Structure formats: structure tokens, C-alpha cells
Short mmCIF file of C-alpha atoms and ligand atoms in Angstrom, two decimals:
data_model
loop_
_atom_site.label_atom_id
_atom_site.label_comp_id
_atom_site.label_asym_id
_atom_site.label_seq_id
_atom_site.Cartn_x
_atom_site.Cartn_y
_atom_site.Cartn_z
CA UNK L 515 9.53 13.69 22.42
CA UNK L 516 9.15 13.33 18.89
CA UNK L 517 11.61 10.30 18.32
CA UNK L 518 9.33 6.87 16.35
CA UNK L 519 11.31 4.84 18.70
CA UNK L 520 8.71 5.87 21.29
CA UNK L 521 5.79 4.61 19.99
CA UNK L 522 6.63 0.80 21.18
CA UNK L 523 3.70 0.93 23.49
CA UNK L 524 1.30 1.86 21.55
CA UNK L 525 -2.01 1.14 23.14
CA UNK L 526 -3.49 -1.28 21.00
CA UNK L 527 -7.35 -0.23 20.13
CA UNK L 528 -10.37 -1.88 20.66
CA UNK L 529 -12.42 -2.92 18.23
CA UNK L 530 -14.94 -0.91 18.56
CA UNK L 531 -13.96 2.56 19.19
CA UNK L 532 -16.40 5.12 21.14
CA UNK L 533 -17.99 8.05 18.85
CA UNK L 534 -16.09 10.31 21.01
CA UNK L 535 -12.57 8.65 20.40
CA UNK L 536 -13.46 8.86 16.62
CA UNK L 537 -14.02 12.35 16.85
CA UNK L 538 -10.82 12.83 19.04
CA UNK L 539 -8.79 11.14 16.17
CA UNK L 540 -10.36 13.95 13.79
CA UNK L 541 -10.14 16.58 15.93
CA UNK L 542 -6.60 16.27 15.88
CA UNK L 543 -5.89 15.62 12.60
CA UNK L 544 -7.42 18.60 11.66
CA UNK L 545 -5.37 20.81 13.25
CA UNK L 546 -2.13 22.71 11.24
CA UNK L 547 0.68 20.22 10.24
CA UNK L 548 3.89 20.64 9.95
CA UNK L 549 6.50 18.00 9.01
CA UNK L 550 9.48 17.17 11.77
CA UNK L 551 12.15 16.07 9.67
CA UNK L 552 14.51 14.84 12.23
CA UNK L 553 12.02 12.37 13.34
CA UNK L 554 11.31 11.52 9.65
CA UNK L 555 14.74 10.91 8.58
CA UNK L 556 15.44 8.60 12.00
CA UNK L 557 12.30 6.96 11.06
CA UNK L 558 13.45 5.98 7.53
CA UNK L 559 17.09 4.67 8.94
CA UNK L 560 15.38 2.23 10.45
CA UNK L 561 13.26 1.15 8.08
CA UNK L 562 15.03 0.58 5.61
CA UNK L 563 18.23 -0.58 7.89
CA UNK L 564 19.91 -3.50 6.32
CA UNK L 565 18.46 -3.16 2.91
CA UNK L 566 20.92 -1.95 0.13
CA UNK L 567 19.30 1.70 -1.01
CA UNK L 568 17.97 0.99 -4.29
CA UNK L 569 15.79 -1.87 -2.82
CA UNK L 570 12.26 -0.94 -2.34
CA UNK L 571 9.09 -2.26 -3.79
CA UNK L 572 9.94 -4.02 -6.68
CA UNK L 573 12.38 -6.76 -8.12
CA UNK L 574 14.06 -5.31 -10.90
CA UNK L 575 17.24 -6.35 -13.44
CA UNK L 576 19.44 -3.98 -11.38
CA UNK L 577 18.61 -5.01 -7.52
CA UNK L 578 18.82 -8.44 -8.07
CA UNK L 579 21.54 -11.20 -10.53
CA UNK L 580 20.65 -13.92 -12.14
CA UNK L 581 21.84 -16.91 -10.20
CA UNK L 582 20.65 -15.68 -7.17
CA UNK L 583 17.02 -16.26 -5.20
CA UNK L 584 14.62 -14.41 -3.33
CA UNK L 585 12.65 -15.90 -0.31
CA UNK L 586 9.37 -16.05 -0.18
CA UNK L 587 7.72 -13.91 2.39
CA UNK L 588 4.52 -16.18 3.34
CA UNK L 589 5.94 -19.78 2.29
CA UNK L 590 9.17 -21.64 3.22
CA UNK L 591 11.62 -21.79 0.96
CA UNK L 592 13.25 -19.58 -2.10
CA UNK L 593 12.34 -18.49 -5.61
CA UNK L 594 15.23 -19.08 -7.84
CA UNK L 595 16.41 -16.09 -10.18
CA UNK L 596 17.27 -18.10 -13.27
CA UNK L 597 18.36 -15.99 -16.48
CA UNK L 598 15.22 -16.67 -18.32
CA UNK L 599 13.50 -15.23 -14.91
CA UNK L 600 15.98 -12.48 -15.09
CA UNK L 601 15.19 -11.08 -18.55
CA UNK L 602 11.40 -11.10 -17.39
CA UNK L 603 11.87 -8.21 -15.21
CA UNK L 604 12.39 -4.93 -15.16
CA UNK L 605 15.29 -3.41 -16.43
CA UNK L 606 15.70 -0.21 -13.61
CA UNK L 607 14.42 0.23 -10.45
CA UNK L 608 11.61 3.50 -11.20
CA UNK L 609 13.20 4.90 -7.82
CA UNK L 610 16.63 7.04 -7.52
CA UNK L 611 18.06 8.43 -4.62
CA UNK L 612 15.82 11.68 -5.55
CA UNK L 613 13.31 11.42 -3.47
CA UNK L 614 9.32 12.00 -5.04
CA UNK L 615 8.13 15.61 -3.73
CA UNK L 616 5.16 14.62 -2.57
CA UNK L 617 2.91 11.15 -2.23
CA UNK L 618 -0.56 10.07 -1.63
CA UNK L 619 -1.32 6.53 -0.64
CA UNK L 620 -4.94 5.84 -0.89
CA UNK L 621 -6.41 2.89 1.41
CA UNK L 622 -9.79 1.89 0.32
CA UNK L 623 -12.03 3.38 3.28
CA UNK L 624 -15.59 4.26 2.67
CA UNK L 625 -14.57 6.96 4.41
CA UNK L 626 -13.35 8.34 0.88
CA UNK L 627 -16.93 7.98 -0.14
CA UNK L 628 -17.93 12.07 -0.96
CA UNK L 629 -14.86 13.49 0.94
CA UNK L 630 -14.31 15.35 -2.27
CA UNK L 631 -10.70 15.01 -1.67
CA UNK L 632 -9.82 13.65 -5.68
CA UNK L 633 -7.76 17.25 -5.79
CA UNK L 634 -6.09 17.08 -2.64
CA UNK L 635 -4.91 13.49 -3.51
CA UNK L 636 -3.49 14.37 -7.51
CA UNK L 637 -1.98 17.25 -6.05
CA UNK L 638 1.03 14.72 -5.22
CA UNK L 639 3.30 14.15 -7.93
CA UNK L 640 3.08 9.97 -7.17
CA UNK L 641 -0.08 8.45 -5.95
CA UNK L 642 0.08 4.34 -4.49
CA UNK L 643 -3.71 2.30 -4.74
CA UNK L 644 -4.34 -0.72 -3.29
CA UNK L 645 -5.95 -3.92 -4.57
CA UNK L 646 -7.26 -2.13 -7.86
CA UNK L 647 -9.94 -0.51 -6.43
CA UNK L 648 -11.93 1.44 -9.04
CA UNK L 649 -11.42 5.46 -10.09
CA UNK L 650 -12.64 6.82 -12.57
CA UNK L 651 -15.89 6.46 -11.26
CA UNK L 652 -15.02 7.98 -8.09
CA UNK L 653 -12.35 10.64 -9.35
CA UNK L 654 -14.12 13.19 -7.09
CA UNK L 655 -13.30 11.59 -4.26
CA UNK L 656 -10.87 9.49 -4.71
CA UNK L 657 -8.57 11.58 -7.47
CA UNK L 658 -7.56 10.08 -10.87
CA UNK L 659 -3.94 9.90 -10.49
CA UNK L 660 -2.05 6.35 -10.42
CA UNK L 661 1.81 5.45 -10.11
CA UNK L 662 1.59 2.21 -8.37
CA UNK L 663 -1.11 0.04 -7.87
CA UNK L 664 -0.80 -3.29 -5.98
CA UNK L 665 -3.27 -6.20 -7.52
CA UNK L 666 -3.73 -8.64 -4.57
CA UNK L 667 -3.78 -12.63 -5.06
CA UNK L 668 -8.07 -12.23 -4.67
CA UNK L 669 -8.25 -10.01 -7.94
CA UNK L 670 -5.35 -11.23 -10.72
CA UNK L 671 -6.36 -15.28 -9.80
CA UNK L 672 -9.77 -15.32 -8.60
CA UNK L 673 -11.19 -12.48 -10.68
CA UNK L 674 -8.99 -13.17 -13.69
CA UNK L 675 -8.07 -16.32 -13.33
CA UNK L 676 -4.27 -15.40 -13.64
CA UNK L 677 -4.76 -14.49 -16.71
CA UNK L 678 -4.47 -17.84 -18.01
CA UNK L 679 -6.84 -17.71 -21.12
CA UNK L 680 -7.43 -15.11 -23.80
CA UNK L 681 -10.63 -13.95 -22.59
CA UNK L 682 -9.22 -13.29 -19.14
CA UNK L 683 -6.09 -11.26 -20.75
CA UNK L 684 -8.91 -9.59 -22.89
CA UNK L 685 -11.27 -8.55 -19.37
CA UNK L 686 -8.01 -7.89 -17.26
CA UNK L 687 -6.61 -5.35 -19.98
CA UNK L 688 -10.18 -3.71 -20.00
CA UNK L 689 -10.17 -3.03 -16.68
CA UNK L 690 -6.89 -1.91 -16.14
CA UNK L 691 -6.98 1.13 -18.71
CA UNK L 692 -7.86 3.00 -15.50
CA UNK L 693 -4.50 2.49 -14.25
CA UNK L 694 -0.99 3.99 -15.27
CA UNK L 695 2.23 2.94 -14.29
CA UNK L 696 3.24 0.18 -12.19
CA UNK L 697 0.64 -2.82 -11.22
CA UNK L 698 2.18 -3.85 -8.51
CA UNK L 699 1.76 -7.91 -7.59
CA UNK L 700 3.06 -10.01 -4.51
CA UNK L 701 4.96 -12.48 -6.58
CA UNK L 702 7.40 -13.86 -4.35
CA UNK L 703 4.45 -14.26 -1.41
CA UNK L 704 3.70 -17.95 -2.00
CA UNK L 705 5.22 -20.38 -3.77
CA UNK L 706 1.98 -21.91 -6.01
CA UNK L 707 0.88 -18.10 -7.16
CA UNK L 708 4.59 -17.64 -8.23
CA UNK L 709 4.67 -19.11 -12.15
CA UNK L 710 0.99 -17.60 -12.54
CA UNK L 711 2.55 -13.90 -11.63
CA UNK L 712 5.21 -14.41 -14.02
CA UNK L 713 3.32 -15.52 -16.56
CA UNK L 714 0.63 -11.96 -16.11
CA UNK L 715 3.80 -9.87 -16.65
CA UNK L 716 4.55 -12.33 -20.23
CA UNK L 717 0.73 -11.96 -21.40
CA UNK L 718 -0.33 -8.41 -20.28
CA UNK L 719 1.10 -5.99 -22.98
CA UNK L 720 -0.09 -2.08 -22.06
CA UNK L 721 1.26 1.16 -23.50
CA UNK L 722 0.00 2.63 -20.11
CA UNK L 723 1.08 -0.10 -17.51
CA UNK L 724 3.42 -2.89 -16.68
CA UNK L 725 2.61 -6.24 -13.64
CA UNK L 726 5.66 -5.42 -11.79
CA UNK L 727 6.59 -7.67 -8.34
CA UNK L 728 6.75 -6.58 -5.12
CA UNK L 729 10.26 -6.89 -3.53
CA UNK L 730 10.03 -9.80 -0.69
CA UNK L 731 13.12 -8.21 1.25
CA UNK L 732 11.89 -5.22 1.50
CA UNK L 733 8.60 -6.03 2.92
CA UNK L 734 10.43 -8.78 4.92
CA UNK L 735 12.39 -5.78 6.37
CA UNK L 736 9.58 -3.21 6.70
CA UNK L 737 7.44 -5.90 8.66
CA UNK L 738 10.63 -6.52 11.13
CA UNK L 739 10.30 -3.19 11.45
CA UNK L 740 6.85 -3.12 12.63
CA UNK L 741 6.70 -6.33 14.46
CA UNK L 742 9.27 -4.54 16.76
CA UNK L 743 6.83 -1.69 17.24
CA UNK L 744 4.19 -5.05 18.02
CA UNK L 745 2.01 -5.00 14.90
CA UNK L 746 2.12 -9.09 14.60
CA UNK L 747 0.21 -9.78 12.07
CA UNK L 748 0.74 -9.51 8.29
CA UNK L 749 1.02 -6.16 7.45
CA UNK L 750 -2.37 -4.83 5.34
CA UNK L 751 -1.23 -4.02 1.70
CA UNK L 752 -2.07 0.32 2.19
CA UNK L 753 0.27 -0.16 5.64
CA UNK L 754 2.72 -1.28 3.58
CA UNK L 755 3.15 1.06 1.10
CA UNK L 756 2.96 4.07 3.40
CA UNK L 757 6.01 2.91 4.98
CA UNK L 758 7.43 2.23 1.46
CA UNK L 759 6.08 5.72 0.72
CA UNK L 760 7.75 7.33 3.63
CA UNK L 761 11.50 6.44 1.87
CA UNK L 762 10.50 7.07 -2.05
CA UNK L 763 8.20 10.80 -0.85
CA UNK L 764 9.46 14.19 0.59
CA UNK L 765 6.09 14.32 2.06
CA UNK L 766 3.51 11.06 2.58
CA UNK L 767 -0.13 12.24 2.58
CA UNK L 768 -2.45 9.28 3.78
CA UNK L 769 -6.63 9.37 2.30
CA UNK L 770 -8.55 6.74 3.08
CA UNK L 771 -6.81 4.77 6.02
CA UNK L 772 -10.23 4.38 8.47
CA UNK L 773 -10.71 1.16 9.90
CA UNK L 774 -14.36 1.87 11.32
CA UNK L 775 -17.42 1.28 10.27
CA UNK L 776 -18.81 5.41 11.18
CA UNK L 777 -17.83 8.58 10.49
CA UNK L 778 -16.33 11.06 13.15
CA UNK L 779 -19.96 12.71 12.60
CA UNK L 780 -21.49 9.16 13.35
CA UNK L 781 -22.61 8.51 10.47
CA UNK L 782 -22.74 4.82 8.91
CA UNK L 783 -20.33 3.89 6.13
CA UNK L 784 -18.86 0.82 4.42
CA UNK L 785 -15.63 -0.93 4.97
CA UNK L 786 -15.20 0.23 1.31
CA UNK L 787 -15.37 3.51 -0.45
CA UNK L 788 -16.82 1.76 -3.71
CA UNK L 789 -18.56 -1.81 -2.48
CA UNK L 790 -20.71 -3.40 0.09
CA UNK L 791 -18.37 -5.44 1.81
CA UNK L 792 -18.15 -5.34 5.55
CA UNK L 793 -15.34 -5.61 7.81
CA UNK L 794 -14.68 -9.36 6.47
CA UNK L 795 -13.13 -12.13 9.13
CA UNK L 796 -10.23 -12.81 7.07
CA UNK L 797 -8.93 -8.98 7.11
CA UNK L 798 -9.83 -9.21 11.31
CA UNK L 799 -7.73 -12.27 11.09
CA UNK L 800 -4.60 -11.99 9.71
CA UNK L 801 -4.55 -8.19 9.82
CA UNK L 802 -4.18 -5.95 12.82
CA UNK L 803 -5.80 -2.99 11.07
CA UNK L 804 -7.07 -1.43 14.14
CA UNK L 805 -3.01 -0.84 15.52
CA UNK L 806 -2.10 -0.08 12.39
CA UNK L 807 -4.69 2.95 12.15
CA UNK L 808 -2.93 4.16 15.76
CA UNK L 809 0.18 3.95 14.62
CA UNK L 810 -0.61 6.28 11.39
CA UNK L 811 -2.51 8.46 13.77
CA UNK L 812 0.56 8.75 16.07
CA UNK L 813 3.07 9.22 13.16
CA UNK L 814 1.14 12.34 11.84
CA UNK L 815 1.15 13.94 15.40
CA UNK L 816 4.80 13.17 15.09
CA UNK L 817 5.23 15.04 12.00
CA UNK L 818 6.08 11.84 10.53
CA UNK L 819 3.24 11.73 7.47
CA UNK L 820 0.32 13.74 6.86
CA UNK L 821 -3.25 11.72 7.81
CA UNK L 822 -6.20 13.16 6.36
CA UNK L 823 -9.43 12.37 7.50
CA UNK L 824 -13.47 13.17 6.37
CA UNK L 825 -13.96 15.67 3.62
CA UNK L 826 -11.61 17.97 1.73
CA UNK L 827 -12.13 21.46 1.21
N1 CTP F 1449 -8.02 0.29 4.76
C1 CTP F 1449 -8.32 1.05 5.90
N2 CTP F 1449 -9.61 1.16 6.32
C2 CTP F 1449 -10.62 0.58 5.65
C3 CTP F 1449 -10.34 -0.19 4.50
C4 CTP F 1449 -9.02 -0.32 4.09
O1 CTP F 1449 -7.42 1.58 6.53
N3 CTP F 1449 -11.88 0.74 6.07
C5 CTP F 1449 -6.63 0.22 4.27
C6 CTP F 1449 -5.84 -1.03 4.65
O2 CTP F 1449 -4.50 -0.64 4.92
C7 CTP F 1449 -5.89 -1.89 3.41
C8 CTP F 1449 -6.00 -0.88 2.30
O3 CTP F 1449 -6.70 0.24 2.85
O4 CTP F 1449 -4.72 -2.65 3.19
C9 CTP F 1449 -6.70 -1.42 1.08
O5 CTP F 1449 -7.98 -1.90 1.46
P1 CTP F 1449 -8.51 -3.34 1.03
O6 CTP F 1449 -8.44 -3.42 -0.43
O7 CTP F 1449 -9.80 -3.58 1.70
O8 CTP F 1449 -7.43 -4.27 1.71
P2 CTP F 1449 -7.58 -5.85 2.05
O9 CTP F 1449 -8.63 -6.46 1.20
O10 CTP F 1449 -7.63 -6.03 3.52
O11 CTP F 1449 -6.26 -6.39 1.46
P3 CTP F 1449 -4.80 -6.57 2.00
O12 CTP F 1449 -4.84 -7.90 2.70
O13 CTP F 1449 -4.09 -6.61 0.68
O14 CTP F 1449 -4.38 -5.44 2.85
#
């Protein structure tokens, strides 16, 4: 069947996953796609079920009214809306009812490292980054194109400090010319990161970009989502935004998403496409990253999203 109500038992991977299974994943990725609509459209219902339409990733002057609050999705408690808080945001939601033709969502694999895929991925008319990983450096395989990029907590107030003096606004803008469009920031995660968020989107002034906040209800309602389907853990920023994408594209292409530390060829690669990290604790901790990877696997065989693994031609 090809309904994504049947996916609730997902077999939940080891962590270490046998050459052969790799190449099994490939294997059948590789193999003509075609999108099943029905089981798209069901898929969307339910993700977005509860939500009013124009909510999606971000808080903007026309999803939400002064007065009102939004709670936190990692903290107890609410952020109050006040006017002043209000006028801070957004005037319109980027998204309509129109749905974007086609989407790429980029997670940072090393897998990307010389896939060559940079076309395949700008061919889409939208493309989502996470955690401003770098680009221009790696346009060949990684493309060039940016809508949305989410900044996690690590980068805007360990690397920049929250932008809280001038030579931190200075660095931050520097490195963010690579972007366009929306930086995308978990504002309404925690309560002591909130103020800090606000005040990025007062101090950082781009003709190219704007720090726009992630909507808590709709992640809120995309994780119920998935915690029915028995991913448990906090959701991993790129998992996110695919189901986000799903929604806001005709067609979600997924780069990047490869939670292993080989190729399908067995060959070694890093965690990331441009660093040396490894496979750090905290993401085996609080993420589920493996289940998340079978679950994108499964929802391409559906006909759900399009994976793509290993190099472009
Ligand atoms: N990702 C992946 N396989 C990898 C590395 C990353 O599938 N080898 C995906 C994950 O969905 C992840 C996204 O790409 O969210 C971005 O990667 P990264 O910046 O490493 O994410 P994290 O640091 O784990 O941050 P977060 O907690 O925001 O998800």
C-alpha cells in the first residue's frame, strides 16, 4: 500500500548499518521516481492537521496578534506577543496557498562532499540549509541557491555571541553575505535565548537577508506528528524542514540526509560535508537520526519526496 499511515512500524536501524544495507538503500534510490500524489496529499493532512493554513515556519505580523503568546517548544511556559514584540516581526508570511514548484532541502552530510550535485540542487526554485553551513566554497556540490536557512543556538550565541557587540554584528554580517532570504532562528525554543534572538533581528540590517523565527506550533505539530510514527526524540533541524518542505513544495528533493559515516561504495567520509566533526554524542543523544534516515528512505519509495543519494550526473 502506499498510504504514510503504514509506516508506524518502522524498524528502527542500528547504529551501525552493514555495507550491504548501505548499498541496498542506494540501490533503490536510484531507481526511476515517480511522485504518488494521493499518498502525498494524505501525508500533508496530517501534518499539518490542527494548524490554521498560513502557519508554517515562521512567526509573522499576520499568523499571530499582539496580545497573544506562543509556547515555547523546549522550556515550560509562554513567550508573550506584546506590541513592541509585534512590530519586530515580519509583516507577511513568505508562503501562500501556491505551493513552491519544486524544493531542495540540503542536510549537511559529507556525503555531499564531490557528489557534484550543486545543479541538481538550484534546479529547485526554493532551496532550505541547515545550521549555516558554508557554500560558496562548495557550490559544486552543494549548489549556491538559498531561501531559508536555519542558524542553530551553537552558531548565532556561541559563534557570535548573539550578536551582542559591534564586532560580532560586523563578523556575523560577513559571513552571512553567502546567504539570501530568510535566516531562519529557533526563537521561541528556550526561554533564556529568547531576548538575544530578538535582539539579532533589531541589529542585523541586510539588503540580501532577514533573522526570521521559527514558528513553535508548527514544529510542536510536525513533531506530534512524528512522535506518532515513534521518532521520540527532538526532531534534527534538516528533518524538520523536509516535513515543512513537503506542505510549502510541489515536489521535495532531499541532498545530503546520510547519517553514516561510509559511502554506499565503502568509502570513509565525515559526519560533515565541509568539517571534521564526527558523529558527536549530543546529536546521538537527543536526536534519533538513524529512524529519521528510514523514514526519508521509506517516504521516497512511497512517492512521498525524492531522496538522492552519492553523486549527481
Ligand atoms: N544530517 C544527516 N546526515 C549527516 C549530517 C546531517 O542526515 N551525516 C542532517 C540532519 O537532519 C541534520 C541536518 O542534516 O539536522 C543538518 O546537519 P547538522 O548541521 O550536523 O545538524 P545538527 O548539528 O545535528 O543540528 P540540529 O540539532 O539542528 O539538527
Amino acid at each position: 500500500s502506499t498510504s504514510p499511515m503504514n509506516i508506524t512500524n518502522a524498524t528502527v536501524p542500528e547504529d551501525t548499518v552493514s555495507l550491504k544495507k548501505l548499498q541496498e538503500y542506494y540501490n533503490n534510490v536510484s531507481v526511476p521516481w515517480t511522485q504518488n500524489s494521493t499518498a502525498l496529499d494524505v501525508m500533508r493532512m496530517e501534518l499539518d492537521r490542527g494548524l490554521t493554513t498560513w502557519v508554517h515556519l515562521i512567526v509573522t505580523q499576520d499568523n499571530i496578534s499582539p496580545g497573544s503568546d506562543l509556547r515555547f517548544t523546549a522550556w515550560p511556559g509562554r513567550a508573550a506577543i506584546t506590541e513592541k514584540i509585534h512590530a519586530l516581526l515580519p509583516k507577511k508570511s513568505p508562503y501562500s496557498q501556491k505551493r513552491i514548484p519544486r524544493c531542495s532541502v540540503i542536510g549537511n552530510s559529507g556525503i555531499l562532499k564531490d557528489s557534484g550535485c550543486g545543479a541538481e540542487i538550484d534546479k529547485a526554485e526554493y532551496v532550505f540549509r541547515c545550521n549555516a553551513a558554508p557554500i560558496q566554497r562548495y557550490s559544486r556540490d552543494a549548489g549556491e541557491k538559498t531561501n531559508l536557512t536555519t542558524i542553530n543556538k551553537s552558531v548565532l550565541h556561541d559563534r557570535y555571541m548573539a550578536l551582542k557587540s559591534l564586532e560580532h554584528q560586523f563578523q556575523f554580517h560577513n559571513d552571512m553575505i553567502e546567504y539570501n532570504g530568510l535566516l531562519w532562528v529557533p526563537a521561541y525554543a528556550n526561554r533564556p535565548y529568547l531576548d538575544d534572538c530578538y535582539n539579532a533581528r533589531r541589529t542585523f540590517k541586510s539588503e540580501n537577508s532577514e533573522i526570521v523565527f521559527g514558528h513553535p506550533h508548527h514544529f510542536t505539530q510536525v513533531s506530534k506528528y512524528w512522535a506518532a510514527q515513534g521518532v521520540h526524540g527532538i526532531l534534527t533541524t534538516g528533518f524538520y524542514l523536509v516535513s515543512a518542505a513537503l506542505n510549502l513544495c510541489e515536489e521535495t528533493h532531499v541532498f545530503g540526509f546520510w547519517p553514516f559515516l561510509e559511502t554506499p561504495d565503502g568509502e570513509t567520509i565525515k559526519f560533515h560535508y565541509y568539517d571534521d566533526v564526527g558523529f558527536t554524542s549530543r546529536t546521538k543523544r537527543i536526536h534519533e537520526i538513524p529512524l529519521e534516515f528510514q523514514l526519508l528512505y521509506e517516504h521516497h519509495r512511497r512517492g512521498i519526496l525524492r531522496m538522492h543519494i552519492g553523486k549527481c550526473k
